[in-house]
Each structure stands twice: as C-alpha cells, then as structure tokens.
Amino acid sequence: MVLKIVVKCLGAVLLFAWLAVPANSERQAYRLGIGDKLRIKVYEWPDLSGEFSVGPNGSVFLMFIGEIVAENLSVLELAQEISERLKVKARLNEPPSTTVEVSEFRPFFILGDVQRPGEYTYRPGLTVLQAVSLAGGLFRPADSYMLRHERDVISGRGQVALLMLQIDQLTARKARLDAELNELETIEFPDSLLSRKHEPYVQEIMTEERLLFSSYREQRAEQLEVLTMLEKFYEAEAESLAAQLKDVRAQVASAEEQLEKVRQLVSRGYAPTPRQLDMERMIVTMLGNERQLETNVLRAQQNIAQTKQRILDLNRERRNRVVLESQQSQAALEAAQQQLKTAKHLLVEATLIAPTLLRRNQQELAIEPMYEIVRRVDGAVEKIPAQDEVLVEPGDVVKVQKQLDTPLPLSAAPSTAPMVGAAERLLGDRPSQPR
C-alpha cells in the first residue's frame, strides 16, 4: 500500500514538473537561469517549501540542504536533486516528493528601433512580434512632429532671448561688484550695456544695480559711523578714567605721607592712636577706589579694542561677500554665454536640419524591420536571425533594426559651417527681451 502511494506521488511530481516547463520549447525542457523565481514544495517538509530565486551564482539556497546549482537544470531535474539531497541529509529510506515550478521567468530585453526599449517580463509562448508590441511597436515619429518642430523653434527663440537677458543682468551685476571691490564712487558699466542704455530693459537693469550699489554704500557708511562714534566714546571714557586714577593715586601718596607723620607723633605720645586708625581706614578706602578705577580703565581699553576689531570684521566680511558674489557671477556669466552658444546651434538645427531628418524618418516608415535574437546557450553567445513568429526565451535580447537601402546622402543635409551666421540672421542682432 505504501509503495502504491509513493508511486502515485512520484507520478504526480513528474506530471507537475512537466506542466511547469514553458510551452515555447518543444524540443527540450526549459532550462533555469539566473533571475528565475521558483515555487518549491517538499511534501511533509513545510519548512523547505516556499518562493525562491535563482541567485547571481546560479544556485538556490534551501534551509537544511544548502546551495543547489539550478542554472541549466530543468524543473524536473531540480526537483529530483532536492529530493536526493534531502534523502541523504535526513537519512531517509526513500526520497520525499518534491515539486518545482517557475512562478516568474527571468526578463527578456529589447532594443533598437522600438518606441520603449528596455527590460520586460517574460511569459511563455512570447513571439518576436509580441515582444515588439510590448515595447510600444516600431519607432515612429509622432503624427504631430511638424507642430512639435514649430514649438521647438518658438521655444528656441524664447530660450535665446532669456539667455541674452540673463547675460545682461549678470554683466551689470559684475560691474557693480567690481565697483564695490575697488571702492569706486560710481559703477563703470561695460560698453556692451552703455551702447544700449536707451533700451528700456537695459535702463532698468542698470538702474537696479545703481540702487543696490548706493544702498550697500549707505548701509556700510552708517555702520562705520556708529562704530567710529562708539570708539571715540570709549576713548574719551578711558581718558577720563585715567585722569581720575591719576588723582586718586596722588591722594593715596599724600595720605600715606601724612600717615607716616602721624605714626611718628603717636609713637612719641604727641597724637592719639584713633587718629592713626582713621587715616589707615581712609587710605584703605582710597586704595579700593584706585583698584576700581584701574579695572574701569582696562574695561574701556578692551571696549576700544573690540570696537576696532568690529570695524575690521565689517570691512573683511564686506570684502569676502563681494569677492564671493563676484566669483559666482563670473561663473554664471560664463555658463550663460556657453548655453547661449548651444541654444543658437539648436535653434539653427530646428530651423534648417529638422526638415531633412523628417524626410528621412518618412522614408524609414516604409522599411521592413530586421530582427535578431542574442541568446546565451551553454555559456556561449549566439546571434540568431529571426522573423515575426519566432519564439523568444527568457534572458533573450531582441534587437530591432531598420536600415535604409539607399542612405540619405550627406549633401542632402544642410552644412553646419554657416550655423552661427544663420542664427544671427534668424535672431537679429538682439531680439526684444521683455522683462
């Protein structure tokens, strides 16, 4: 009875494993590869059952059994290997029943003349034509290509105009920062702006920079004036305290002379002792006042030094700010000039070259594509010419290519030599730049 149950289980295993083989291989069973996701079930061993993936080393790791090389095995062969390994590990009389099925195949890839090249999920029975469909079909220009081309031209003109405006703004800012750095009375704008000072937006740019320049100068002058007045106040305070200290020290010296005379009189009996004590207390008080005045003088001198340091810091911070802004403005100006050069070339391309490319695309629409499958077989890479109904396998790379029988001659495309001159003719010397 037990033998019959085992035979039936093994038969079910063989049937289940056979059903798990993909339908796209009539000659041989599907061979597992890196990236395949498997559903493994070991009957009466639930801890060994579950979802597993074939790792980068081509193996599957199962608890208690360890790593099992799954790459290039069929699901039936892998199921048999798991059963045999478990039999040996657990010292069983018979191998347990094991089923393996592919829950998710490793992806395939498509590239070339398709709308969305990239990586896609594989499904059994997938043909080359279906793979191209998943990638959005053959590459084709949009029906609204000419409308988009006109938008590109309009957008290009606007981009060029905005970059010219940005260059003017950065040029004026750089002139203002140079004037601050060199402590000039006025801003010396370059000829590129002065020659167009009657244009409204140029006037506005220059006016804004002059206002900023005046504002920074006034702000700095006010700060310096306040600090200078504070420094003079501390200096006057220090002089006054020094004079008071001088007077106190003179009084202390005089009092000490008198105290010495009183001591002599007391020692001879000509003066009472309380008088000596009063004079000593008075001198102690005067010495305390002297020390307090010395402390006040030092504090005033410290305030003077701190005020001078604040003036130095103010000048240093201003210079550092101006230098940093000048460097940033110069870098932004150079970047804008390079972007303007690129934008002009792109505008010329959109205006002169794009129609030629449109004609080429229209010719390519009528061409039948060529397909090629790149497949790894037994560690070697094979390139297989394919047709629409050829079946794709997991891990395949499908290459789609359309090639003109008679390529468009280079003479049909406009020369790039006069690009810059054409851009100037298209744009004029400088288009109007609204604020």
PDB file of C-alpha atoms in Angstrom, residues 104-211:
ATOM      1  CA  GLU A 104       8.104  34.135 -12.682  1.00  0.00           C
ATOM      2  CA  PHE A 105      10.501  33.835 -15.586  1.00  0.00           C
ATOM      3  CA  ARG A 106      13.612  35.971 -15.850  1.00  0.00           C
ATOM      4  CA  PRO A 107      13.022  39.001 -18.094  1.00  0.00           C
ATOM      5  CA  PHE A 108      13.911  39.467 -21.717  1.00  0.00           C
ATOM      6  CA  PHE A 109      15.327  42.642 -23.266  1.00  0.00           C
ATOM      7  CA  ILE A 110      14.518  44.521 -26.439  1.00  0.00           C
ATOM      8  CA  LEU A 111      16.473  47.346 -28.017  1.00  0.00           C
ATOM      9  CA  GLY A 112      16.878  49.209 -31.262  1.00  0.00           C
ATOM     10  CA  ASP A 113      14.156  50.851 -33.354  1.00  0.00           C
ATOM     11  CA  VAL A 114      11.271  50.452 -30.900  1.00  0.00           C
ATOM     12  CA  GLN A 115       9.310  53.070 -29.002  1.00  0.00           C
ATOM     13  CA  ARG A 116      10.308  51.936 -25.487  1.00  0.00           C
ATOM     14  CA  PRO A 117      13.458  49.787 -25.427  1.00  0.00           C
ATOM     15  CA  GLY A 118      14.318  48.122 -22.140  1.00  0.00           C
ATOM     16  CA  GLU A 119      13.611  45.156 -19.853  1.00  0.00           C
ATOM     17  CA  TYR A 120      10.236  43.344 -19.929  1.00  0.00           C
ATOM     18  CA  THR A 121       8.584  40.476 -18.059  1.00  0.00           C
ATOM     19  CA  TYR A 122       8.607  37.222 -19.987  1.00  0.00           C
ATOM     20  CA  ARG A 123       5.585  35.000 -20.482  1.00  0.00           C
ATOM     21  CA  PRO A 124       5.522  31.556 -22.148  1.00  0.00           C
ATOM     22  CA  GLY A 125       4.812  31.496 -25.874  1.00  0.00           C
ATOM     23  CA  LEU A 126       6.063  35.052 -26.436  1.00  0.00           C
ATOM     24  CA  THR A 127       6.943  35.756 -30.093  1.00  0.00           C
ATOM     25  CA  VAL A 128       9.228  38.420 -31.547  1.00  0.00           C
ATOM     26  CA  LEU A 129       6.227  40.360 -32.856  1.00  0.00           C
ATOM     27  CA  GLN A 130       4.590  40.290 -29.414  1.00  0.00           C
ATOM     28  CA  ALA A 131       7.860  41.460 -27.816  1.00  0.00           C
ATOM     29  CA  VAL A 132       7.946  44.432 -30.218  1.00  0.00           C
ATOM     30  CA  SER A 133       4.333  45.171 -29.290  1.00  0.00           C
ATOM     31  CA  LEU A 134       5.216  45.189 -25.575  1.00  0.00           C
ATOM     32  CA  ALA A 135       7.914  47.765 -26.364  1.00  0.00           C
ATOM     33  CA  GLY A 136       5.324  50.081 -27.933  1.00  0.00           C
ATOM     34  CA  GLY A 137       5.815  48.933 -31.506  1.00  0.00           C
ATOM     35  CA  LEU A 138       8.352  50.072 -34.075  1.00  0.00           C
ATOM     36  CA  PHE A 139       9.853  53.511 -33.584  1.00  0.00           C
ATOM     37  CA  ARG A 140       7.957  56.200 -35.470  1.00  0.00           C
ATOM     38  CA  PRO A 141       7.874  59.975 -35.338  1.00  0.00           C
ATOM     39  CA  ALA A 142       4.764  61.434 -33.755  1.00  0.00           C
ATOM     40  CA  ASP A 143       1.927  62.492 -36.003  1.00  0.00           C
ATOM     41  CA  SER A 144       2.305  65.993 -34.613  1.00  0.00           C
ATOM     42  CA  TYR A 145       6.005  66.130 -35.491  1.00  0.00           C
ATOM     43  CA  MET A 146       5.792  69.305 -37.559  1.00  0.00           C
ATOM     44  CA  LEU A 147       3.722  71.010 -34.846  1.00  0.00           C
ATOM     45  CA  ARG A 148       6.324  69.985 -32.273  1.00  0.00           C
ATOM     46  CA  HIS A 149       9.039  71.236 -34.635  1.00  0.00           C
ATOM     47  CA  GLU A 150       7.360  74.651 -34.774  1.00  0.00           C
ATOM     48  CA  ARG A 151       7.100  74.658 -30.992  1.00  0.00           C
ATOM     49  CA  ASP A 152      10.810  73.839 -30.776  1.00  0.00           C
ATOM     50  CA  VAL A 153      11.611  76.845 -32.965  1.00  0.00           C
ATOM     51  CA  ILE A 154       9.437  79.156 -30.862  1.00  0.00           C
ATOM     52  CA  SER A 155      10.866  77.697 -27.642  1.00  0.00           C
ATOM     53  CA  GLY A 156      14.395  78.072 -29.008  1.00  0.00           C
ATOM     54  CA  ARG A 157      13.864  81.737 -29.795  1.00  0.00           C
ATOM     55  CA  GLY A 158      12.496  82.323 -26.308  1.00  0.00           C
ATOM     56  CA  GLN A 159      15.427  80.462 -24.736  1.00  0.00           C
ATOM     57  CA  VAL A 160      17.933  82.561 -26.692  1.00  0.00           C
ATOM     58  CA  ALA A 161      16.170  85.783 -25.678  1.00  0.00           C
ATOM     59  CA  LEU A 162      16.088  84.772 -21.989  1.00  0.00           C
ATOM     60  CA  LEU A 163      19.774  83.851 -22.039  1.00  0.00           C
ATOM     61  CA  MET A 164      20.650  87.227 -23.592  1.00  0.00           C
ATOM     62  CA  LEU A 165      18.677  88.941 -20.838  1.00  0.00           C
ATOM     63  CA  GLN A 166      20.427  86.819 -18.202  1.00  0.00           C
ATOM     64  CA  ILE A 167      23.823  87.726 -19.665  1.00  0.00           C
ATOM     65  CA  ASP A 168      22.964  91.441 -19.495  1.00  0.00           C
ATOM     66  CA  GLN A 169      21.844  91.087 -15.875  1.00  0.00           C
ATOM     67  CA  LEU A 170      24.996  89.201 -14.891  1.00  0.00           C
ATOM     68  CA  THR A 171      27.193  91.698 -16.741  1.00  0.00           C
ATOM     69  CA  ALA A 172      25.613  94.610 -14.874  1.00  0.00           C
ATOM     70  CA  ARG A 173      25.899  92.765 -11.546  1.00  0.00           C
ATOM     71  CA  LYS A 174      29.580  92.015 -12.196  1.00  0.00           C
ATOM     72  CA  ALA A 175      30.213  95.713 -12.922  1.00  0.00           C
ATOM     73  CA  ARG A 176      28.531  96.699  -9.633  1.00  0.00           C
ATOM     74  CA  LEU A 177      30.551  94.146  -7.642  1.00  0.00           C
ATOM     75  CA  ASP A 178      33.800  95.337  -9.261  1.00  0.00           C
ATOM     76  CA  ALA A 179      32.940  98.899  -8.233  1.00  0.00           C
ATOM     77  CA  GLU A 180      32.289  97.751  -4.632  1.00  0.00           C
ATOM     78  CA  LEU A 181      35.519  95.769  -4.570  1.00  0.00           C
ATOM     79  CA  ASN A 182      37.598  98.693  -5.831  1.00  0.00           C
ATOM     80  CA  GLU A 183      35.658 101.157  -3.600  1.00  0.00           C
ATOM     81  CA  LEU A 184      34.671 103.368  -6.543  1.00  0.00           C
ATOM     82  CA  GLU A 185      32.203 106.211  -6.262  1.00  0.00           C
ATOM     83  CA  THR A 186      30.104 105.037  -9.238  1.00  0.00           C
ATOM     84  CA  ILE A 187      29.625 101.885 -11.308  1.00  0.00           C
ATOM     85  CA  GLU A 188      31.586 101.655 -14.549  1.00  0.00           C
ATOM     86  CA  PHE A 189      29.325  99.635 -16.855  1.00  0.00           C
ATOM     87  CA  PRO A 190      30.909  97.956 -19.923  1.00  0.00           C
ATOM     88  CA  ASP A 191      30.303  99.196 -23.469  1.00  0.00           C
ATOM     89  CA  SER A 192      28.068  96.199 -24.220  1.00  0.00           C
ATOM     90  CA  LEU A 193      25.479  97.818 -21.900  1.00  0.00           C
ATOM     91  CA  LEU A 194      26.281 101.501 -22.351  1.00  0.00           C
ATOM     92  CA  SER A 195      25.843 101.213 -26.105  1.00  0.00           C
ATOM     93  CA  ARG A 196      22.243 100.086 -25.495  1.00  0.00           C
ATOM     94  CA  LYS A 197      21.427 102.262 -22.487  1.00  0.00           C
ATOM     95  CA  HIS A 198      18.384 103.733 -24.285  1.00  0.00           C
ATOM     96  CA  GLU A 199      16.701 100.317 -24.419  1.00  0.00           C
ATOM     97  CA  PRO A 200      14.083 100.150 -21.626  1.00  0.00           C
ATOM     98  CA  TYR A 201      15.133  96.812 -20.139  1.00  0.00           C
ATOM     99  CA  VAL A 202      18.832  97.812 -20.180  1.00  0.00           C
ATOM    100  CA  GLN A 203      17.961 101.053 -18.412  1.00  0.00           C
ATOM    101  CA  GLU A 204      16.034  99.073 -15.792  1.00  0.00           C
ATOM    102  CA  ILE A 205      18.915  96.670 -15.209  1.00  0.00           C
ATOM    103  CA  MET A 206      21.437  99.498 -14.780  1.00  0.00           C
ATOM    104  CA  THR A 207      19.073 101.442 -12.518  1.00  0.00           C
ATOM    105  CA  GLU A 208      18.569  98.409 -10.251  1.00  0.00           C
ATOM    106  CA  GLU A 209      22.312  97.868  -9.902  1.00  0.00           C
ATOM    107  CA  ARG A 210      22.907 101.572  -9.138  1.00  0.00           C
ATOM    108  CA  LEU A 211      20.240 101.450  -6.416  1.00  0.00           C
TER     109      LEU A 211
END
